[in-house]
Amino acid sequence: MRTADRTELSPARLAGLTVAPFVAGLAVTVVAYFVLRDGLPRRMPTHFGTGGADDYGSPGQAMAGNLVVYAVEGVLFLIKSLTDEEQRAVRPTLIAAWAVSVTTTYFLCSLLFAGDAAVPAYQYIAAPAAGGAVASVGWFLSRGKA
């Protein structure tokens, strides 16, 4: 049931709000790439399996893979947000989108900083912790607004 004072987002605005964290994350990752580009190894990990990196390519190929990751995440969240029947589901979806984007950005940038070396184990904890922190702040700041 919807209340009379609730303002609903238009599909275009909702789409923009949903995709924004992934565009921002990609922008940060691209900036990190260009800052680190001259120091990157010729071969970087481009695919990961359960045993770690299992495919390698050029830094450009790695960045193309990053673009695909952001695109897939953005499209999945966009589908979720645009197909929600209840307006109240928008807030958690947008907060989750930011959390996932921050986690992805943190981890992809840590891969760029590591180059061809292994990513330190603490990064596997720090990336979702950063996403969780953003989700917590987003939840707190959006209280009473949805």
Short mmCIF file of N, CA, C and O in Angstrom, two decimals:
data_model
loop_
_atom_site.label_atom_id
_atom_site.label_comp_id
_atom_site.label_asym_id
_atom_site.label_seq_id
_atom_site.Cartn_x
_atom_site.Cartn_y
_atom_site.Cartn_z
N MET A 1 0.84 -1.17 0.00
CA MET A 1 0.00 0.00 0.00
C MET A 1 0.89 1.24 0.00
O MET A 1 1.85 1.33 0.75
N ARG A 2 0.55 2.20 -0.83
CA ARG A 2 1.35 3.40 -0.96
C ARG A 2 0.68 4.56 -0.24
O ARG A 2 -0.53 4.70 -0.28
N THR A 3 1.49 5.38 0.38
CA THR A 3 0.93 6.53 1.08
C THR A 3 0.86 7.72 0.14
O THR A 3 1.60 7.81 -0.84
N ALA A 4 -0.01 8.66 0.46
CA ALA A 4 -0.24 9.80 -0.43
C ALA A 4 0.95 10.74 -0.48
O ALA A 4 1.17 11.42 -1.46
N ASP A 5 1.75 10.81 0.60
CA ASP A 5 2.86 11.75 0.61
C ASP A 5 4.14 11.18 -0.02
O ASP A 5 5.12 11.88 -0.15
N ARG A 6 4.11 9.96 -0.44
CA ARG A 6 5.29 9.34 -1.04
C ARG A 6 5.39 9.78 -2.50
O ARG A 6 4.45 9.66 -3.25
N THR A 7 6.53 10.32 -2.86
CA THR A 7 6.73 10.69 -4.26
C THR A 7 7.51 9.57 -4.93
O THR A 7 8.54 9.14 -4.44
N GLU A 8 7.00 9.12 -6.03
CA GLU A 8 7.65 8.03 -6.74
C GLU A 8 8.63 8.59 -7.75
O GLU A 8 8.42 9.66 -8.32
N LEU A 9 9.69 7.86 -7.96
CA LEU A 9 10.69 8.24 -8.94
C LEU A 9 10.23 7.83 -10.33
O LEU A 9 9.67 6.76 -10.52
N SER A 10 10.51 8.68 -11.30
CA SER A 10 10.21 8.30 -12.68
C SER A 10 11.19 7.19 -13.07
O SER A 10 12.28 7.08 -12.50
N PRO A 11 10.83 6.37 -14.05
CA PRO A 11 11.75 5.32 -14.49
C PRO A 11 13.10 5.86 -14.94
O PRO A 11 14.14 5.25 -14.67
N ALA A 12 13.12 7.01 -15.60
CA ALA A 12 14.39 7.58 -16.06
C ALA A 12 15.27 8.01 -14.88
O ALA A 12 16.47 7.74 -14.86
N ARG A 13 14.65 8.64 -13.89
CA ARG A 13 15.42 9.06 -12.70
C ARG A 13 15.91 7.85 -11.92
O ARG A 13 17.05 7.80 -11.46
N LEU A 14 15.06 6.87 -11.77
CA LEU A 14 15.45 5.64 -11.08
C LEU A 14 16.59 4.95 -11.81
O LEU A 14 17.54 4.48 -11.19
N ALA A 15 16.52 4.90 -13.13
CA ALA A 15 17.60 4.29 -13.92
C ALA A 15 18.91 5.05 -13.70
O ALA A 15 19.96 4.43 -13.50
N GLY A 16 18.84 6.36 -13.71
CA GLY A 16 20.05 7.16 -13.49
C GLY A 16 20.65 6.95 -12.11
O GLY A 16 21.87 6.80 -11.97
N LEU A 17 19.78 6.91 -11.09
CA LEU A 17 20.26 6.69 -9.72
C LEU A 17 20.84 5.29 -9.55
O LEU A 17 21.77 5.08 -8.77
N THR A 18 20.31 4.33 -10.27
CA THR A 18 20.78 2.95 -10.15
C THR A 18 22.12 2.75 -10.84
O THR A 18 22.99 2.05 -10.34
N VAL A 19 22.29 3.39 -11.98
CA VAL A 19 23.51 3.20 -12.77
C VAL A 19 24.65 4.10 -12.29
O VAL A 19 25.82 3.77 -12.47
N ALA A 20 24.33 5.20 -11.61
CA ALA A 20 25.34 6.16 -11.17
C ALA A 20 26.51 5.55 -10.39
O ALA A 20 27.67 5.88 -10.67
N PRO A 21 26.27 4.65 -9.44
CA PRO A 21 27.43 4.12 -8.70
C PRO A 21 28.39 3.32 -9.58
O PRO A 21 29.61 3.33 -9.36
N PHE A 22 27.87 2.68 -10.61
CA PHE A 22 28.74 1.88 -11.48
C PHE A 22 29.52 2.76 -12.45
O PHE A 22 30.67 2.49 -12.76
N VAL A 23 28.90 3.86 -12.88
CA VAL A 23 29.62 4.83 -13.71
C VAL A 23 30.72 5.49 -12.88
O VAL A 23 31.85 5.65 -13.34
N ALA A 24 30.39 5.84 -11.63
CA ALA A 24 31.40 6.45 -10.74
C ALA A 24 32.54 5.47 -10.46
O ALA A 24 33.72 5.85 -10.50
N GLY A 25 32.21 4.22 -10.20
CA GLY A 25 33.25 3.22 -9.95
C GLY A 25 34.14 3.00 -11.16
O GLY A 25 35.37 2.91 -11.03
N LEU A 26 33.53 2.94 -12.34
CA LEU A 26 34.32 2.79 -13.56
C LEU A 26 35.23 4.00 -13.75
O LEU A 26 36.41 3.85 -14.11
N ALA A 27 34.72 5.20 -13.49
CA ALA A 27 35.53 6.41 -13.64
C ALA A 27 36.74 6.36 -12.71
O ALA A 27 37.88 6.68 -13.13
N VAL A 28 36.54 5.96 -11.47
CA VAL A 28 37.66 5.86 -10.52
C VAL A 28 38.68 4.82 -11.00
O VAL A 28 39.89 5.06 -10.96
N THR A 29 38.20 3.69 -11.49
CA THR A 29 39.08 2.64 -11.97
C THR A 29 39.87 3.10 -13.20
O THR A 29 41.07 2.82 -13.32
N VAL A 30 39.22 3.82 -14.10
CA VAL A 30 39.91 4.33 -15.30
C VAL A 30 40.97 5.35 -14.91
O VAL A 30 42.09 5.32 -15.44
N VAL A 31 40.66 6.23 -13.97
CA VAL A 31 41.65 7.20 -13.50
C VAL A 31 42.84 6.47 -12.89
O VAL A 31 44.00 6.79 -13.18
N ALA A 32 42.57 5.46 -12.04
CA ALA A 32 43.67 4.68 -11.45
C ALA A 32 44.51 4.02 -12.54
O ALA A 32 45.74 4.00 -12.47
N TYR A 33 43.86 3.51 -13.56
CA TYR A 33 44.58 2.87 -14.67
C TYR A 33 45.52 3.86 -15.35
O TYR A 33 46.69 3.56 -15.58
N PHE A 34 45.01 5.06 -15.68
CA PHE A 34 45.86 6.03 -16.36
C PHE A 34 46.98 6.56 -15.48
O PHE A 34 48.07 6.85 -15.96
N VAL A 35 46.74 6.66 -14.19
CA VAL A 35 47.80 7.09 -13.26
C VAL A 35 48.89 6.03 -13.17
O VAL A 35 50.08 6.34 -13.13
N LEU A 36 48.49 4.75 -13.16
CA LEU A 36 49.44 3.65 -12.97
C LEU A 36 49.94 3.04 -14.28
O LEU A 36 50.83 2.18 -14.26
N ARG A 37 49.39 3.43 -15.39
CA ARG A 37 49.62 2.78 -16.69
C ARG A 37 51.08 2.54 -17.01
O ARG A 37 51.45 1.44 -17.44
N ASP A 38 51.94 3.52 -16.83
CA ASP A 38 53.34 3.35 -17.20
C ASP A 38 54.07 2.34 -16.32
O ASP A 38 55.07 1.76 -16.75
N GLY A 39 53.59 2.10 -15.13
CA GLY A 39 54.23 1.15 -14.23
C GLY A 39 53.61 -0.24 -14.24
O GLY A 39 54.07 -1.14 -13.53
N LEU A 40 52.57 -0.44 -15.04
CA LEU A 40 51.90 -1.75 -15.08
C LEU A 40 52.72 -2.75 -15.88
O LEU A 40 53.37 -2.38 -16.86
N PRO A 41 52.66 -4.00 -15.48
CA PRO A 41 53.39 -5.03 -16.21
C PRO A 41 52.74 -5.28 -17.57
O PRO A 41 51.59 -4.88 -17.81
N ARG A 42 53.45 -5.94 -18.46
CA ARG A 42 52.90 -6.24 -19.79
C ARG A 42 51.75 -7.23 -19.71
O ARG A 42 50.87 -7.23 -20.54
N ARG A 43 51.80 -8.11 -18.71
CA ARG A 43 50.74 -9.11 -18.53
C ARG A 43 50.14 -8.95 -17.14
O ARG A 43 50.86 -8.90 -16.16
N MET A 44 48.82 -8.86 -17.12
CA MET A 44 48.10 -8.72 -15.85
C MET A 44 47.03 -9.80 -15.76
O MET A 44 46.54 -10.28 -16.79
N PRO A 45 46.62 -10.16 -14.57
CA PRO A 45 45.52 -11.12 -14.44
C PRO A 45 44.24 -10.55 -15.04
O PRO A 45 43.90 -9.39 -14.82
N THR A 46 43.55 -11.36 -15.83
CA THR A 46 42.29 -10.92 -16.44
C THR A 46 41.13 -11.82 -16.05
O THR A 46 39.99 -11.51 -16.33
N HIS A 47 41.42 -12.95 -15.41
CA HIS A 47 40.36 -13.85 -14.97
C HIS A 47 40.83 -14.57 -13.73
O HIS A 47 42.01 -14.88 -13.59
N PHE A 48 39.89 -14.82 -12.83
CA PHE A 48 40.23 -15.47 -11.57
C PHE A 48 39.34 -16.67 -11.35
O PHE A 48 38.13 -16.61 -11.59
N GLY A 49 39.93 -17.74 -10.90
CA GLY A 49 39.20 -18.94 -10.53
C GLY A 49 39.36 -19.18 -9.05
O GLY A 49 39.85 -18.33 -8.30
N THR A 50 39.01 -20.35 -8.61
CA THR A 50 39.09 -20.67 -7.18
C THR A 50 40.53 -20.71 -6.69
O THR A 50 40.79 -20.48 -5.51
N GLY A 51 41.47 -20.94 -7.58
CA GLY A 51 42.88 -20.99 -7.19
C GLY A 51 43.62 -19.70 -7.44
O GLY A 51 44.84 -19.66 -7.41
N GLY A 52 42.91 -18.62 -7.72
CA GLY A 52 43.55 -17.34 -8.00
C GLY A 52 43.50 -17.02 -9.48
O GLY A 52 42.63 -17.51 -10.21
N ALA A 53 44.46 -16.21 -9.94
CA ALA A 53 44.48 -15.80 -11.35
C ALA A 53 44.72 -17.02 -12.23
O ALA A 53 45.62 -17.82 -11.98
N ASP A 54 43.89 -17.16 -13.28
CA ASP A 54 44.08 -18.29 -14.18
C ASP A 54 44.11 -17.87 -15.65
O ASP A 54 44.15 -18.71 -16.53
N ASP A 55 44.11 -16.56 -15.90
CA ASP A 55 44.28 -16.06 -17.27
C ASP A 55 44.91 -14.68 -17.19
O ASP A 55 44.65 -13.93 -16.25
N TYR A 56 45.74 -14.38 -18.17
CA TYR A 56 46.47 -13.12 -18.18
C TYR A 56 46.33 -12.45 -19.53
O TYR A 56 46.09 -13.10 -20.54
N GLY A 57 46.48 -11.13 -19.53
CA GLY A 57 46.42 -10.37 -20.77
C GLY A 57 47.09 -9.02 -20.55
O GLY A 57 47.66 -8.75 -19.49
N SER A 58 46.99 -8.17 -21.54
CA SER A 58 47.58 -6.83 -21.44
C SER A 58 46.78 -5.98 -20.47
O SER A 58 45.62 -6.31 -20.15
N PRO A 59 47.37 -4.88 -19.98
CA PRO A 59 46.60 -3.98 -19.12
C PRO A 59 45.31 -3.48 -19.79
O PRO A 59 44.29 -3.31 -19.14
N GLY A 60 45.36 -3.27 -21.10
CA GLY A 60 44.17 -2.86 -21.83
C GLY A 60 43.08 -3.91 -21.79
O GLY A 60 41.90 -3.60 -21.64
N GLN A 61 43.48 -5.17 -21.92
CA GLN A 61 42.50 -6.26 -21.81
C GLN A 61 41.92 -6.32 -20.40
O GLN A 61 40.73 -6.59 -20.23
N ALA A 62 42.75 -6.09 -19.41
CA ALA A 62 42.27 -6.08 -18.03
C ALA A 62 41.24 -4.96 -17.84
O ALA A 62 40.21 -5.16 -17.19
N MET A 63 41.50 -3.78 -18.40
CA MET A 63 40.55 -2.68 -18.29
C MET A 63 39.27 -2.98 -19.04
O MET A 63 38.17 -2.61 -18.60
N ALA A 64 39.36 -3.64 -20.18
CA ALA A 64 38.15 -4.04 -20.92
C ALA A 64 37.32 -5.00 -20.07
O ALA A 64 36.10 -4.90 -20.03
N GLY A 65 37.99 -5.91 -19.38
CA GLY A 65 37.28 -6.82 -18.48
C GLY A 65 36.61 -6.06 -17.35
O GLY A 65 35.49 -6.39 -16.95
N ASN A 66 37.29 -5.03 -16.83
CA ASN A 66 36.69 -4.20 -15.78
C ASN A 66 35.42 -3.52 -16.28
O ASN A 66 34.43 -3.45 -15.56
N LEU A 67 35.46 -3.03 -17.50
CA LEU A 67 34.28 -2.40 -18.09
C LEU A 67 33.12 -3.39 -18.14
O LEU A 67 31.98 -3.05 -17.81
N VAL A 68 33.41 -4.62 -18.52
CA VAL A 68 32.37 -5.65 -18.58
C VAL A 68 31.80 -5.91 -17.19
O VAL A 68 30.58 -6.04 -17.02
N VAL A 69 32.65 -5.97 -16.18
CA VAL A 69 32.19 -6.21 -14.81
C VAL A 69 31.22 -5.12 -14.38
O VAL A 69 30.12 -5.40 -13.88
N TYR A 70 31.60 -3.84 -14.59
CA TYR A 70 30.71 -2.74 -14.22
C TYR A 70 29.42 -2.76 -15.02
O TYR A 70 28.34 -2.49 -14.50
N ALA A 71 29.51 -3.08 -16.32
CA ALA A 71 28.31 -3.12 -17.16
C ALA A 71 27.35 -4.20 -16.69
O ALA A 71 26.14 -3.96 -16.57
N VAL A 72 27.87 -5.38 -16.39
CA VAL A 72 27.01 -6.48 -15.93
C VAL A 72 26.35 -6.12 -14.60
O VAL A 72 25.14 -6.29 -14.42
N GLU A 73 27.14 -5.62 -13.67
CA GLU A 73 26.57 -5.23 -12.38
C GLU A 73 25.51 -4.15 -12.55
O GLU A 73 24.42 -4.23 -11.96
N GLY A 74 25.82 -3.13 -13.34
CA GLY A 74 24.88 -2.04 -13.56
C GLY A 74 23.58 -2.52 -14.19
O GLY A 74 22.49 -2.12 -13.76
N VAL A 75 23.68 -3.39 -15.19
CA VAL A 75 22.48 -3.90 -15.85
C VAL A 75 21.64 -4.75 -14.90
O VAL A 75 20.42 -4.62 -14.86
N LEU A 76 22.29 -5.58 -14.11
CA LEU A 76 21.54 -6.42 -13.16
C LEU A 76 20.79 -5.57 -12.14
O LEU A 76 19.62 -5.82 -11.84
N PHE A 77 21.46 -4.56 -11.60
CA PHE A 77 20.78 -3.68 -10.63
C PHE A 77 19.71 -2.85 -11.31
O PHE A 77 18.66 -2.57 -10.73
N LEU A 78 19.94 -2.44 -12.55
CA LEU A 78 18.94 -1.68 -13.28
C LEU A 78 17.68 -2.52 -13.49
O LEU A 78 16.56 -2.04 -13.27
N ILE A 79 17.85 -3.75 -13.90
CA ILE A 79 16.70 -4.65 -14.07
C ILE A 79 15.95 -4.80 -12.75
O ILE A 79 14.73 -4.71 -12.70
N LYS A 80 16.70 -5.00 -11.67
CA LYS A 80 16.07 -5.17 -10.35
C LYS A 80 15.28 -3.92 -9.97
O LYS A 80 14.12 -4.01 -9.55
N SER A 81 15.88 -2.76 -10.12
CA SER A 81 15.21 -1.54 -9.67
C SER A 81 14.01 -1.19 -10.54
O SER A 81 13.00 -0.69 -10.04
N LEU A 82 14.08 -1.44 -11.83
CA LEU A 82 12.97 -1.09 -12.73
C LEU A 82 11.83 -2.10 -12.69
O LEU A 82 10.73 -1.80 -13.13
N THR A 83 12.09 -3.29 -12.18
CA THR A 83 11.03 -4.30 -12.11
C THR A 83 10.41 -4.41 -10.72
O THR A 83 9.47 -5.19 -10.54
N ASP A 84 10.91 -3.65 -9.76
CA ASP A 84 10.32 -3.66 -8.42
C ASP A 84 8.92 -3.08 -8.47
O ASP A 84 8.71 -1.99 -8.99
N GLU A 85 7.98 -3.81 -7.94
CA GLU A 85 6.60 -3.35 -7.91
C GLU A 85 6.39 -2.35 -6.78
O GLU A 85 5.59 -1.45 -6.88
N GLU A 86 7.11 -2.52 -5.71
CA GLU A 86 6.95 -1.67 -4.53
C GLU A 86 8.00 -0.57 -4.52
O GLU A 86 9.19 -0.84 -4.63
N GLN A 87 7.57 0.66 -4.33
CA GLN A 87 8.49 1.78 -4.26
C GLN A 87 9.43 1.65 -3.05
O GLN A 87 10.56 2.08 -3.11
N ARG A 88 8.97 0.99 -2.01
CA ARG A 88 9.81 0.86 -0.80
C ARG A 88 11.04 0.01 -1.05
O ARG A 88 11.98 0.03 -0.26
N ALA A 89 11.07 -0.77 -2.12
CA ALA A 89 12.23 -1.60 -2.43
C ALA A 89 13.35 -0.80 -3.10
O ALA A 89 14.45 -1.28 -3.24
N VAL A 90 13.07 0.43 -3.48
CA VAL A 90 14.06 1.26 -4.17
C VAL A 90 15.24 1.58 -3.26
O VAL A 90 16.39 1.45 -3.67
N ARG A 91 14.98 2.00 -2.05
CA ARG A 91 16.05 2.40 -1.13
C ARG A 91 17.06 1.29 -0.91
O ARG A 91 18.26 1.50 -1.10
N PRO A 92 16.65 0.08 -0.53
CA PRO A 92 17.65 -0.98 -0.34
C PRO A 92 18.38 -1.35 -1.62
O PRO A 92 19.57 -1.66 -1.58
N THR A 93 17.69 -1.27 -2.76
CA THR A 93 18.34 -1.60 -4.03
C THR A 93 19.43 -0.59 -4.35
O THR A 93 20.54 -0.96 -4.75
N LEU A 94 19.14 0.69 -4.18
CA LEU A 94 20.14 1.72 -4.47
C LEU A 94 21.31 1.65 -3.49
O LEU A 94 22.47 1.81 -3.90
N ILE A 95 21.03 1.38 -2.25
CA ILE A 95 22.11 1.26 -1.26
C ILE A 95 22.98 0.04 -1.59
O ILE A 95 24.21 0.11 -1.55
N ALA A 96 22.35 -1.06 -1.97
CA ALA A 96 23.11 -2.25 -2.36
C ALA A 96 23.94 -1.99 -3.61
O ALA A 96 25.07 -2.47 -3.72
N ALA A 97 23.40 -1.21 -4.55
CA ALA A 97 24.15 -0.88 -5.76
C ALA A 97 25.43 -0.12 -5.42
O ALA A 97 26.51 -0.41 -5.95
N TRP A 98 25.32 0.85 -4.53
CA TRP A 98 26.52 1.59 -4.10
C TRP A 98 27.50 0.67 -3.37
O TRP A 98 28.71 0.75 -3.59
N ALA A 99 27.00 -0.20 -2.52
CA ALA A 99 27.88 -1.11 -1.79
C ALA A 99 28.62 -2.04 -2.74
O ALA A 99 29.84 -2.25 -2.62
N VAL A 100 27.91 -2.60 -3.71
CA VAL A 100 28.55 -3.50 -4.68
C VAL A 100 29.55 -2.73 -5.54
O VAL A 100 30.66 -3.21 -5.80
N SER A 101 29.20 -1.53 -5.96
CA SER A 101 30.11 -0.74 -6.78
C SER A 101 31.39 -0.38 -6.02
O SER A 101 32.48 -0.46 -6.57
N VAL A 102 31.25 0.02 -4.77
CA VAL A 102 32.44 0.37 -3.97
C VAL A 102 33.31 -0.87 -3.76
O VAL A 102 34.53 -0.80 -3.88
N THR A 103 32.69 -2.00 -3.47
CA THR A 103 33.45 -3.24 -3.30
C THR A 103 34.21 -3.59 -4.58
O THR A 103 35.40 -3.91 -4.56
N THR A 104 33.52 -3.50 -5.71
CA THR A 104 34.14 -3.80 -7.00
C THR A 104 35.27 -2.83 -7.30
O THR A 104 36.36 -3.23 -7.71
N THR A 105 35.02 -1.55 -7.10
CA THR A 105 36.03 -0.53 -7.39
C THR A 105 37.26 -0.71 -6.51
O THR A 105 38.39 -0.66 -7.00
N TYR A 106 37.05 -0.96 -5.25
CA TYR A 106 38.16 -1.17 -4.33
C TYR A 106 39.01 -2.35 -4.82
O TYR A 106 40.23 -2.26 -4.90
N PHE A 107 38.34 -3.44 -5.12
CA PHE A 107 39.08 -4.65 -5.50
C PHE A 107 39.77 -4.48 -6.86
O PHE A 107 40.93 -4.86 -7.01
N LEU A 108 39.09 -3.90 -7.84
CA LEU A 108 39.72 -3.73 -9.15
C LEU A 108 40.89 -2.76 -9.09
O LEU A 108 41.91 -2.97 -9.76
N CYS A 109 40.77 -1.72 -8.28
CA CYS A 109 41.91 -0.81 -8.11
C CYS A 109 43.05 -1.50 -7.37
O CYS A 109 44.22 -1.27 -7.69
N SER A 110 42.73 -2.36 -6.41
CA SER A 110 43.81 -3.09 -5.72
C SER A 110 44.53 -4.02 -6.68
O SER A 110 45.74 -4.23 -6.58
N LEU A 111 43.80 -4.57 -7.66
CA LEU A 111 44.46 -5.39 -8.70
C LEU A 111 45.40 -4.55 -9.54
O LEU A 111 46.50 -5.00 -9.89
N LEU A 112 44.98 -3.32 -9.87
CA LEU A 112 45.86 -2.44 -10.65
C LEU A 112 47.11 -2.09 -9.85
O LEU A 112 48.21 -2.09 -10.38
N PHE A 113 46.94 -1.77 -8.58
CA PHE A 113 48.09 -1.43 -7.73
C PHE A 113 49.02 -2.62 -7.55
O PHE A 113 50.23 -2.45 -7.46
N ALA A 114 48.48 -3.82 -7.52
CA ALA A 114 49.30 -5.02 -7.34
C ALA A 114 50.06 -5.36 -8.62
O ALA A 114 51.13 -5.97 -8.57
N GLY A 115 49.53 -4.97 -9.78
CA GLY A 115 50.18 -5.30 -11.05
C GLY A 115 50.14 -6.79 -11.28
O GLY A 115 49.08 -7.40 -11.30
N ASP A 116 51.31 -7.39 -11.43
CA ASP A 116 51.35 -8.84 -11.64
C ASP A 116 51.61 -9.61 -10.35
O ASP A 116 51.72 -10.82 -10.36
N ALA A 117 51.71 -8.89 -9.23
CA ALA A 117 51.89 -9.54 -7.94
C ALA A 117 50.53 -9.98 -7.40
O ALA A 117 49.49 -9.55 -7.87
N ALA A 118 50.56 -10.84 -6.44
CA ALA A 118 49.31 -11.29 -5.82
C ALA A 118 48.72 -10.16 -4.98
O ALA A 118 49.44 -9.38 -4.36
N VAL A 119 47.42 -10.08 -4.98
CA VAL A 119 46.74 -9.11 -4.13
C VAL A 119 46.86 -9.60 -2.69
O VAL A 119 46.58 -10.78 -2.42
N PRO A 120 47.29 -8.74 -1.78
CA PRO A 120 47.40 -9.17 -0.38
C PRO A 120 46.06 -9.69 0.15
O PRO A 120 45.00 -9.17 -0.20
N ALA A 121 46.11 -10.68 1.00
CA ALA A 121 44.92 -11.34 1.51
C ALA A 121 43.96 -10.38 2.21
O ALA A 121 42.75 -10.52 2.12
N TYR A 122 44.51 -9.37 2.90
CA TYR A 122 43.63 -8.44 3.62
C TYR A 122 42.73 -7.66 2.67
O TYR A 122 41.67 -7.17 3.08
N GLN A 123 43.10 -7.54 1.40
CA GLN A 123 42.27 -6.82 0.44
C GLN A 123 40.94 -7.53 0.21
O GLN A 123 39.94 -6.91 -0.11
N TYR A 124 40.94 -8.86 0.36
CA TYR A 124 39.71 -9.63 0.20
C TYR A 124 38.71 -9.35 1.32
O TYR A 124 37.53 -9.62 1.18
N ILE A 125 39.21 -8.83 2.42
CA ILE A 125 38.35 -8.43 3.53
C ILE A 125 38.05 -6.93 3.46
O ILE A 125 36.93 -6.49 3.71
N ALA A 126 39.05 -6.16 3.07
CA ALA A 126 38.89 -4.71 3.02
C ALA A 126 37.89 -4.27 1.96
O ALA A 126 37.13 -3.31 2.18
N ALA A 127 37.86 -4.94 0.81
CA ALA A 127 36.94 -4.54 -0.27
C ALA A 127 35.47 -4.63 0.17
O ALA A 127 34.74 -3.64 0.08
N PRO A 128 35.01 -5.79 0.67
CA PRO A 128 33.60 -5.82 1.12
C PRO A 128 33.36 -4.97 2.37
O PRO A 128 32.25 -4.48 2.58
N ALA A 129 34.40 -4.77 3.18
CA ALA A 129 34.24 -3.89 4.35
C ALA A 129 33.98 -2.46 3.89
O ALA A 129 33.13 -1.76 4.47
N ALA A 130 34.68 -2.02 2.85
CA ALA A 130 34.45 -0.68 2.30
C ALA A 130 33.03 -0.58 1.74
O ALA A 130 32.33 0.41 1.97
N GLY A 131 32.60 -1.61 1.03
CA GLY A 131 31.22 -1.62 0.51
C GLY A 131 30.20 -1.61 1.62
O GLY A 131 29.19 -0.91 1.55
N GLY A 132 30.46 -2.37 2.68
CA GLY A 132 29.56 -2.39 3.83
C GLY A 132 29.50 -1.06 4.54
O GLY A 132 28.43 -0.63 5.00
N ALA A 133 30.64 -0.39 4.63
CA ALA A 133 30.66 0.94 5.26
C ALA A 133 29.83 1.92 4.46
O ALA A 133 29.05 2.70 5.03
N VAL A 134 29.95 1.88 3.14
CA VAL A 134 29.15 2.76 2.28
C VAL A 134 27.67 2.43 2.44
O VAL A 134 26.83 3.33 2.51
N ALA A 135 27.33 1.16 2.49
CA ALA A 135 25.94 0.76 2.67
C ALA A 135 25.39 1.27 4.00
O ALA A 135 24.27 1.78 4.06
N SER A 136 26.19 1.18 5.05
CA SER A 136 25.75 1.66 6.36
C SER A 136 25.51 3.17 6.36
O SER A 136 24.50 3.65 6.88
N VAL A 137 26.44 3.90 5.76
CA VAL A 137 26.28 5.36 5.68
C VAL A 137 25.05 5.70 4.83
O VAL A 137 24.25 6.56 5.20
N GLY A 138 24.89 5.02 3.70
CA GLY A 138 23.73 5.27 2.84
C GLY A 138 22.43 4.98 3.55
O GLY A 138 21.46 5.74 3.42
N TRP A 139 22.39 3.89 4.29
CA TRP A 139 21.17 3.53 5.03
C TRP A 139 20.86 4.60 6.07
O TRP A 139 19.72 5.04 6.21
N PHE A 140 21.89 5.03 6.80
CA PHE A 140 21.69 6.05 7.83
C PHE A 140 21.23 7.37 7.22
O PHE A 140 20.29 7.99 7.71
N LEU A 141 21.89 7.79 6.14
CA LEU A 141 21.55 9.08 5.54
C LEU A 141 20.18 9.09 4.87
O LEU A 141 19.56 10.15 4.74
N SER A 142 19.71 7.93 4.45
CA SER A 142 18.43 7.87 3.74
C SER A 142 17.25 7.56 4.65
O SER A 142 16.13 7.42 4.17
N ARG A 143 17.47 7.45 5.95
CA ARG A 143 16.37 7.14 6.88
C ARG A 143 15.30 8.22 6.78
O ARG A 143 15.60 9.40 6.74
N GLY A 144 14.07 7.74 6.69
CA GLY A 144 12.94 8.67 6.66
C GLY A 144 12.71 9.35 5.33
O GLY A 144 11.79 10.12 5.19
N LYS A 145 13.56 9.07 4.34
CA LYS A 145 13.40 9.73 3.05
C LYS A 145 12.68 8.84 2.05
O LYS A 145 12.38 9.27 0.95
N ALA A 146 12.46 7.59 2.39
CA ALA A 146 11.79 6.70 1.45
C ALA A 146 10.62 6.01 2.12
O ALA A 146 10.50 5.90 3.29
#
